[in-house]
C-alpha cells in the first residue's frame, strides 16, 4: 500500500467515525426547560400535563419548573436552565412585564426562548423566537358579544378578574369592557381579582354579594375555576347560579362545560391548553434552523346551552 492510500483510508475511517459520533450526538435527547406559572387552575393542570406527556412521547428530556405563582421563581428557573445548557427554554409568563434581563441572559447563552400561553411586553422583540397560545382579546370579546345578546344589552355586571398584571387578565378585561361599552345599559358595577383560583372566586363573590345584594344580574369571570367558586358562593347565599345571576366565563375546562350542561354557568369561551405538540414541533424547527410563525394562536370555540351537552363526553381537559 502506498503511503497516500494509507492516509486516504485513515481519512475515510476518520470521517466515518466522526459521522457516527455526530449522529449519536443528534440522537441525544433534546433538553428543554419549561418555566410554568404554577398550578392555579384546571386549565393550568391540563397545560402542564400536555407539555409533560408530549415530551415523554417524543423522548424529550423536559426540565419542568413550577413557579408556584411567583415571577421570581420563574426567573430563577430560567437562570438554572441557562446553567444547565438546555437546547431551548419555554416560558409561560405569570405577568406581562419584567422579563427582559433574564431573557437577555438566555439570548447571550444562545438558547432560544419560546413564549407560550401568555404574552409579554418587552423593549426588545428579539429576546424570544415566537409565541404560542390563545388570543385573549378575542375571548373577552366573544364573552361580551354572547352576553349582550343573552341579556338584551341590559344588566349590572360584577367581574372576577385573573391574576393582576397577567396577559389574560389584562386582555380579557380590556376587550370585554370595550365590547360592552356599546350598550349603555350594560354596566360593570364592581371588579376584583380572584387570582384565577376557585377559592379566590368564591371569596370575592361572597364579598360582591354582601356589598351589592340583589343588584347583581351578571357575573363575568376570567376563568372557569373562579366561576365555579362563585357558583358555590351564589348557592350558599340562597340564589340560583345561571338563573338569578347569568354567568359567563372563559376556559371551557370539563367542569366548566359540565356546569353549562347543568345550567349553572350560562356560557364558557374555550381557551385550549393542549399545545404541547405544537410547542415541541416549533422547538424542533427552530433548532433545525427552519423559520417559524412569530405568533401562533389556537382556535377557540364557545359553549352554551345549545352545544355543551354534545361535547361533554369527548372533552379532553
Ligand atoms: O385561562 C386560567 C389560567 O393563562 C390562559 O391561566 C391562561 C389562564 C387560564 O389560570 O385558567
GROMACS .gro file of C-alpha atoms and ligand atoms in nm:
model
  328
    1UNK     CA    1   0.000   0.000   0.000
    2UNK     CA    2   0.129   0.339  -0.095
    3UNK     CA    3   0.168   0.598   0.180
    4UNK     CA    4  -0.102   0.824   0.023
    5UNK     CA    5  -0.359   0.546   0.015
    6UNK     CA    6  -0.284   0.467   0.380
    7UNK     CA    7  -0.359   0.829   0.456
    8UNK     CA    8  -0.666   0.813   0.235
    9UNK     CA    9  -0.810   0.513   0.416
   10UNK     CA   10  -0.722   0.667   0.752
   11UNK     CA   11  -0.902   0.978   0.645
   12UNK     CA   12  -1.206   0.784   0.527
   13UNK     CA   13  -1.207   0.596   0.856
   14UNK     CA   14  -1.186   0.921   1.049
   15UNK     CA   15  -1.470   1.081   0.856
   16UNK     CA   16  -1.683   0.770   0.906
   17UNK     CA   17  -1.612   0.770   1.280
   18UNK     CA   18  -1.691   1.140   1.303
   19UNK     CA   19  -2.019   1.083   1.118
   20UNK     CA   20  -2.115   0.806   1.360
   21UNK     CA   21  -2.027   1.032   1.653
   22UNK     CA   22  -2.223   1.320   1.507
   23UNK     CA   23  -2.533   1.111   1.450
   24UNK     CA   24  -2.501   0.972   1.804
   25UNK     CA   25  -2.492   1.333   1.923
   26UNK     CA   26  -2.802   1.407   1.712
   27UNK     CA   27  -2.980   1.128   1.893
   28UNK     CA   28  -2.903   1.278   2.232
   29UNK     CA   29  -3.244   1.368   2.373
   30UNK     CA   30  -3.342   1.727   2.330
   31UNK     CA   31  -3.316   1.910   2.661
   32UNK     CA   32  -3.599   2.159   2.716
   33UNK     CA   33  -3.659   2.377   3.023
   34UNK     CA   34  -4.019   2.478   3.091
   35UNK     CA   35  -4.089   2.757   3.340
   36UNK     CA   36  -4.457   2.710   3.426
   37UNK     CA   37  -4.653   2.974   3.624
   38UNK     CA   38  -4.789   2.739   3.890
   39UNK     CA   39  -5.091   2.517   3.936
   40UNK     CA   40  -5.369   2.771   3.994
   41UNK     CA   41  -5.643   2.618   3.780
   42UNK     CA   42  -5.773   2.315   3.592
   43UNK     CA   43  -5.656   2.487   3.274
   44UNK     CA   44  -5.302   2.503   3.413
   45UNK     CA   45  -5.305   2.136   3.518
   46UNK     CA   46  -5.412   2.035   3.167
   47UNK     CA   47  -5.142   2.255   3.014
   48UNK     CA   48  -4.864   2.108   3.232
   49UNK     CA   49  -4.991   1.759   3.155
   50UNK     CA   50  -4.988   1.825   2.780
   51UNK     CA   51  -4.629   1.954   2.798
   52UNK     CA   52  -4.511   1.658   3.008
   53UNK     CA   53  -4.694   1.383   2.821
   54UNK     CA   54  -4.582   1.506   2.480
   55UNK     CA   55  -4.219   1.536   2.597
   56UNK     CA   56  -4.230   1.176   2.724
   57UNK     CA   57  -4.381   1.059   2.394
   58UNK     CA   58  -4.102   1.223   2.193
   59UNK     CA   59  -3.818   1.122   2.425
   60UNK     CA   60  -3.751   1.487   2.513
   61UNK     CA   61  -3.568   1.550   2.840
   62UNK     CA   62  -3.806   1.804   2.997
   63UNK     CA   63  -3.692   2.007   3.295
   64UNK     CA   64  -4.023   2.120   3.443
   65UNK     CA   65  -4.033   2.401   3.696
   66UNK     CA   66  -4.348   2.501   3.885
   67UNK     CA   67  -4.324   2.874   3.959
   68UNK     CA   68  -4.578   2.848   4.243
   69UNK     CA   69  -4.742   3.171   4.125
   70UNK     CA   70  -4.429   3.382   4.173
   71UNK     CA   71  -4.238   3.562   3.897
   72UNK     CA   72  -3.910   3.542   4.090
   73UNK     CA   73  -3.934   3.162   4.093
   74UNK     CA   74  -3.979   3.161   3.716
   75UNK     CA   75  -3.681   3.392   3.672
   76UNK     CA   76  -3.471   3.162   3.891
   77UNK     CA   77  -3.584   2.860   3.686
   78UNK     CA   78  -3.480   3.027   3.359
   79UNK     CA   79  -3.136   3.104   3.508
   80UNK     CA   80  -3.093   2.743   3.609
   81UNK     CA   81  -3.194   2.627   3.258
   82UNK     CA   82  -2.921   2.852   3.118
   83UNK     CA   83  -2.665   2.698   3.357
   84UNK     CA   84  -2.780   2.351   3.253
   85UNK     CA   85  -2.727   2.441   2.884
   86UNK     CA   86  -3.073   2.330   2.775
   87UNK     CA   87  -3.144   2.332   2.400
   88UNK     CA   88  -3.450   2.555   2.438
   89UNK     CA   89  -3.647   2.737   2.706
   90UNK     CA   90  -4.026   2.755   2.720
   91UNK     CA   91  -4.177   3.026   2.936
   92UNK     CA   92  -4.542   3.064   3.038
   93UNK     CA   93  -4.505   3.411   3.187
   94UNK     CA   94  -4.709   3.479   3.501
   95UNK     CA   95  -4.723   3.853   3.430
   96UNK     CA   96  -4.654   4.063   3.121
   97UNK     CA   97  -4.358   4.274   3.232
   98UNK     CA   98  -4.018   4.229   3.395
   99UNK     CA   99  -3.868   3.956   3.178
  100UNK     CA  100  -3.608   4.142   2.972
  101UNK     CA  101  -3.300   4.098   3.198
  102UNK     CA  102  -3.333   3.720   3.232
  103UNK     CA  103  -3.428   3.674   2.867
  104UNK     CA  104  -3.115   3.868   2.777
  105UNK     CA  105  -2.913   3.612   2.975
  106UNK     CA  106  -3.071   3.329   2.775
  107UNK     CA  107  -3.003   3.512   2.450
  108UNK     CA  108  -2.640   3.570   2.543
  109UNK     CA  109  -2.607   3.195   2.608
  110UNK     CA  110  -2.752   3.129   2.261
  111UNK     CA  111  -3.059   2.947   2.395
  112UNK     CA  112  -3.383   3.007   2.201
  113UNK     CA  113  -3.685   3.108   2.412
  114UNK     CA  114  -4.043   3.021   2.316
  115UNK     CA  115  -4.315   3.216   2.497
  116UNK     CA  116  -4.631   3.013   2.549
  117UNK     CA  117  -4.978   3.072   2.690
  118UNK     CA  118  -4.940   3.439   2.796
  119UNK     CA  119  -4.779   3.722   2.605
  120UNK     CA  120  -4.509   3.954   2.741
  121UNK     CA  121  -4.427   4.321   2.696
  122UNK     CA  122  -4.065   4.372   2.602
  123UNK     CA  123  -3.842   4.654   2.480
  124UNK     CA  124  -3.653   4.403   2.263
  125UNK     CA  125  -3.863   4.172   2.046
  126UNK     CA  126  -3.553   3.967   1.959
  127UNK     CA  127  -3.547   3.822   2.312
  128UNK     CA  128  -3.786   3.544   2.213
  129UNK     CA  129  -3.838   3.342   1.899
  130UNK     CA  130  -4.215   3.315   1.892
  131UNK     CA  131  -4.541   3.299   2.087
  132UNK     CA  132  -4.785   3.006   2.102
  133UNK     CA  133  -5.117   3.040   2.286
  134UNK     CA  134  -5.469   3.179   2.267
  135UNK     CA  135  -5.596   3.521   2.169
  136UNK     CA  136  -5.730   3.661   2.497
  137UNK     CA  137  -5.866   3.977   2.337
  138UNK     CA  138  -6.087   3.767   2.111
  139UNK     CA  139  -6.201   3.557   2.407
  140UNK     CA  140  -6.314   3.864   2.606
  141UNK     CA  141  -6.497   3.998   2.302
  142UNK     CA  142  -6.669   3.663   2.239
  143UNK     CA  143  -6.787   3.656   2.602
  144UNK     CA  144  -6.921   4.014   2.579
  145UNK     CA  145  -7.099   3.964   2.246
  146UNK     CA  146  -7.263   3.646   2.370
  147UNK     CA  147  -7.371   3.819   2.691
  148UNK     CA  148  -7.510   4.130   2.523
  149UNK     CA  149  -7.738   3.909   2.315
  150UNK     CA  150  -7.840   3.693   2.608
  151UNK     CA  151  -7.946   3.987   2.831
  152UNK     CA  152  -8.062   4.221   2.553
  153UNK     CA  153  -7.790   4.470   2.627
  154UNK     CA  154  -7.904   4.533   2.982
  155UNK     CA  155  -7.777   4.440   3.328
  156UNK     CA  156  -7.539   4.502   3.616
  157UNK     CA  157  -7.217   4.305   3.595
  158UNK     CA  158  -6.961   4.201   3.854
  159UNK     CA  159  -6.625   4.095   3.713
  160UNK     CA  160  -6.394   3.835   3.862
  161UNK     CA  161  -6.053   3.914   3.722
  162UNK     CA  162  -5.749   3.690   3.682
  163UNK     CA  163  -5.401   3.741   3.826
  164UNK     CA  164  -5.318   4.114   3.829
  165UNK     CA  165  -5.065   4.205   3.560
  166UNK     CA  166  -5.115   3.881   3.365
  167UNK     CA  167  -5.190   3.899   2.993
  168UNK     CA  168  -5.519   3.705   3.017
  169UNK     CA  169  -5.647   3.930   3.299
  170UNK     CA  170  -5.540   4.247   3.115
  171UNK     CA  171  -5.675   4.142   2.776
  172UNK     CA  172  -5.998   3.978   2.890
  173UNK     CA  173  -6.082   4.287   3.095
  174UNK     CA  174  -5.997   4.528   2.815
  175UNK     CA  175  -6.177   4.365   2.523
  176UNK     CA  176  -6.485   4.276   2.729
  177UNK     CA  177  -6.505   4.634   2.861
  178UNK     CA  178  -6.473   4.781   2.512
  179UNK     CA  179  -6.734   4.547   2.367
  180UNK     CA  180  -6.999   4.617   2.632
  181UNK     CA  181  -6.936   4.992   2.609
  182UNK     CA  182  -7.164   4.979   2.303
  183UNK     CA  183  -7.453   4.901   2.536
  184UNK     CA  184  -7.528   5.195   2.769
  185UNK     CA  185  -7.747   4.981   2.995
  186UNK     CA  186  -7.489   4.705   3.039
  187UNK     CA  187  -7.262   4.816   3.321
  188UNK     CA  188  -6.978   4.676   3.530
  189UNK     CA  189  -7.064   4.771   3.889
  190UNK     CA  190  -6.766   4.603   4.058
  191UNK     CA  191  -6.446   4.418   3.969
  192UNK     CA  192  -6.182   4.238   4.170
  193UNK     CA  193  -5.917   3.972   4.123
  194UNK     CA  194  -5.972   3.612   4.233
  195UNK     CA  195  -5.625   3.519   4.103
  196UNK     CA  196  -5.767   3.257   3.862
  197UNK     CA  197  -5.833   3.031   4.165
  198UNK     CA  198  -6.151   2.864   4.278
  199UNK     CA  199  -6.107   2.979   4.639
  200UNK     CA  200  -6.041   3.332   4.512
  201UNK     CA  201  -6.360   3.324   4.304
  202UNK     CA  202  -6.567   3.206   4.598
  203UNK     CA  203  -6.431   3.464   4.841
  204UNK     CA  204  -6.463   3.759   4.605
  205UNK     CA  205  -6.816   3.656   4.501
  206UNK     CA  206  -6.917   3.635   4.868
  207UNK     CA  207  -6.789   3.990   4.913
  208UNK     CA  208  -6.973   4.108   4.598
  209UNK     CA  209  -7.300   3.958   4.722
  210UNK     CA  210  -7.254   4.111   5.066
  211UNK     CA  211  -7.190   4.452   4.914
  212UNK     CA  212  -7.441   4.457   4.627
  213UNK     CA  213  -7.707   4.207   4.734
  214UNK     CA  214  -7.973   4.162   4.465
  215UNK     CA  215  -7.822   4.430   4.244
  216UNK     CA  216  -7.603   4.175   4.067
  217UNK     CA  217  -7.755   4.047   3.740
  218UNK     CA  218  -7.444   3.909   3.574
  219UNK     CA  219  -7.107   3.759   3.661
  220UNK     CA  220  -6.820   3.776   3.413
  221UNK     CA  221  -6.535   3.551   3.533
  222UNK     CA  222  -6.196   3.547   3.361
  223UNK     CA  223  -6.180   3.168   3.408
  224UNK     CA  224  -6.395   2.867   3.493
  225UNK     CA  225  -6.227   2.794   3.825
  226UNK     CA  226  -6.329   3.133   3.961
  227UNK     CA  227  -6.677   3.096   3.809
  228UNK     CA  228  -6.714   2.755   3.980
  229UNK     CA  229  -6.606   2.904   4.313
  230UNK     CA  230  -6.858   3.184   4.260
  231UNK     CA  231  -7.133   2.931   4.180
  232UNK     CA  232  -7.077   2.787   4.527
  233UNK     CA  233  -7.094   3.134   4.688
  234UNK     CA  234  -7.416   3.214   4.497
  235UNK     CA  235  -7.579   2.888   4.605
  236UNK     CA  236  -7.473   2.939   4.965
  237UNK     CA  237  -7.639   3.283   4.951
  238UNK     CA  238  -7.964   3.108   4.854
  239UNK     CA  239  -7.958   3.225   4.493
  240UNK     CA  240  -7.964   3.025   4.169
  241UNK     CA  241  -7.648   3.050   3.956
  242UNK     CA  242  -7.732   3.063   3.587
  243UNK     CA  243  -8.082   3.197   3.662
  244UNK     CA  244  -8.076   3.470   3.928
  245UNK     CA  245  -7.728   3.560   3.810
  246UNK     CA  246  -7.624   3.500   3.449
  247UNK     CA  247  -7.269   3.366   3.439
  248UNK     CA  248  -7.027   3.396   3.150
  249UNK     CA  249  -6.678   3.258   3.182
  250UNK     CA  250  -6.366   3.151   2.993
  251UNK     CA  251  -6.159   2.829   2.952
  252UNK     CA  252  -6.421   2.558   2.886
  253UNK     CA  253  -6.246   2.306   3.107
  254UNK     CA  254  -6.453   1.991   3.156
  255UNK     CA  255  -6.603   2.102   3.486
  256UNK     CA  256  -6.692   2.438   3.336
  257UNK     CA  257  -6.868   2.279   3.039
  258UNK     CA  258  -7.043   2.038   3.279
  259UNK     CA  259  -7.171   2.342   3.474
  260UNK     CA  260  -7.312   2.476   3.145
  261UNK     CA  261  -7.484   2.140   3.088
  262UNK     CA  262  -7.624   2.167   3.444
  263UNK     CA  263  -7.743   2.525   3.378
  264UNK     CA  264  -7.523   2.680   3.648
  265UNK     CA  265  -7.286   2.860   3.410
  266UNK     CA  266  -7.455   3.004   3.101
  267UNK     CA  267  -7.160   3.026   2.865
  268UNK     CA  268  -6.791   2.944   2.864
  269UNK     CA  269  -6.549   3.055   2.594
  270UNK     CA  270  -6.286   2.797   2.512
  271UNK     CA  271  -5.916   2.852   2.575
  272UNK     CA  272  -5.730   2.541   2.464
  273UNK     CA  273  -5.436   2.443   2.691
  274UNK     CA  274  -5.328   2.134   2.494
  275UNK     CA  275  -5.049   2.283   2.291
  276UNK     CA  276  -4.758   2.060   2.399
  277UNK     CA  277  -4.729   1.905   2.048
  278UNK     CA  278  -4.723   2.247   1.881
  279UNK     CA  279  -4.456   2.373   2.122
  280UNK     CA  280  -4.218   2.081   2.058
  281UNK     CA  281  -4.281   2.088   1.681
  282UNK     CA  282  -4.179   2.452   1.693
  283UNK     CA  283  -3.868   2.387   1.904
  284UNK     CA  284  -3.756   2.112   1.667
  285UNK     CA  285  -3.798   2.350   1.372
  286UNK     CA  286  -3.611   2.631   1.549
  287UNK     CA  287  -3.321   2.400   1.629
  288UNK     CA  288  -3.313   2.276   1.269
  289UNK     CA  289  -3.283   2.640   1.163
  290UNK     CA  290  -3.626   2.649   0.997
  291UNK     CA  291  -3.848   2.956   1.002
  292UNK     CA  292  -4.145   2.955   1.242
  293UNK     CA  293  -4.453   3.171   1.276
  294UNK     CA  294  -4.388   3.468   1.507
  295UNK     CA  295  -4.730   3.446   1.675
  296UNK     CA  296  -4.949   3.142   1.652
  297UNK     CA  297  -5.295   3.141   1.811
  298UNK     CA  298  -5.506   2.837   1.893
  299UNK     CA  299  -5.858   2.836   1.757
  300UNK     CA  300  -6.115   2.864   2.035
  301UNK     CA  301  -6.491   2.798   2.041
  302UNK     CA  302  -6.779   2.891   2.269
  303UNK     CA  303  -7.013   2.664   2.464
  304UNK     CA  304  -7.361   2.744   2.591
  305UNK     CA  305  -7.687   2.554   2.642
  306UNK     CA  306  -7.713   2.492   2.267
  307UNK     CA  307  -7.396   2.285   2.227
  308UNK     CA  308  -7.240   2.196   2.567
  309UNK     CA  309  -7.418   1.861   2.610
  310UNK     CA  310  -7.295   1.743   2.271
  311UNK     CA  311  -6.927   1.788   2.359
  312UNK     CA  312  -6.909   1.699   2.727
  313UNK     CA  313  -6.836   1.329   2.674
  314UNK     CA  314  -6.539   1.395   2.449
  315UNK     CA  315  -6.392   1.691   2.635
  316UNK     CA  316  -6.018   1.627   2.673
  317UNK     CA  317  -5.945   1.862   2.963
  318LIG     O1  318  -5.744   3.098   3.141
  318LIG     C1  319  -5.660   3.035   3.355
  318LIG     C2  320  -5.522   3.007   3.397
  318LIG     O2  321  -5.311   3.188   3.103
  318LIG     C3  322  -5.481   3.114   2.958
  318LIG     O3  323  -5.445   3.099   3.324
  318LIG     C4  324  -5.419   3.104   3.090
  318LIG     C5  325  -5.514   3.129   3.205
  318LIG     C6  326  -5.638   3.043   3.208
  318LIG     O4  327  -5.503   3.008   3.529
  318LIG     O5  328  -5.748   2.934   3.394
   0.00000   0.00000   0.00000
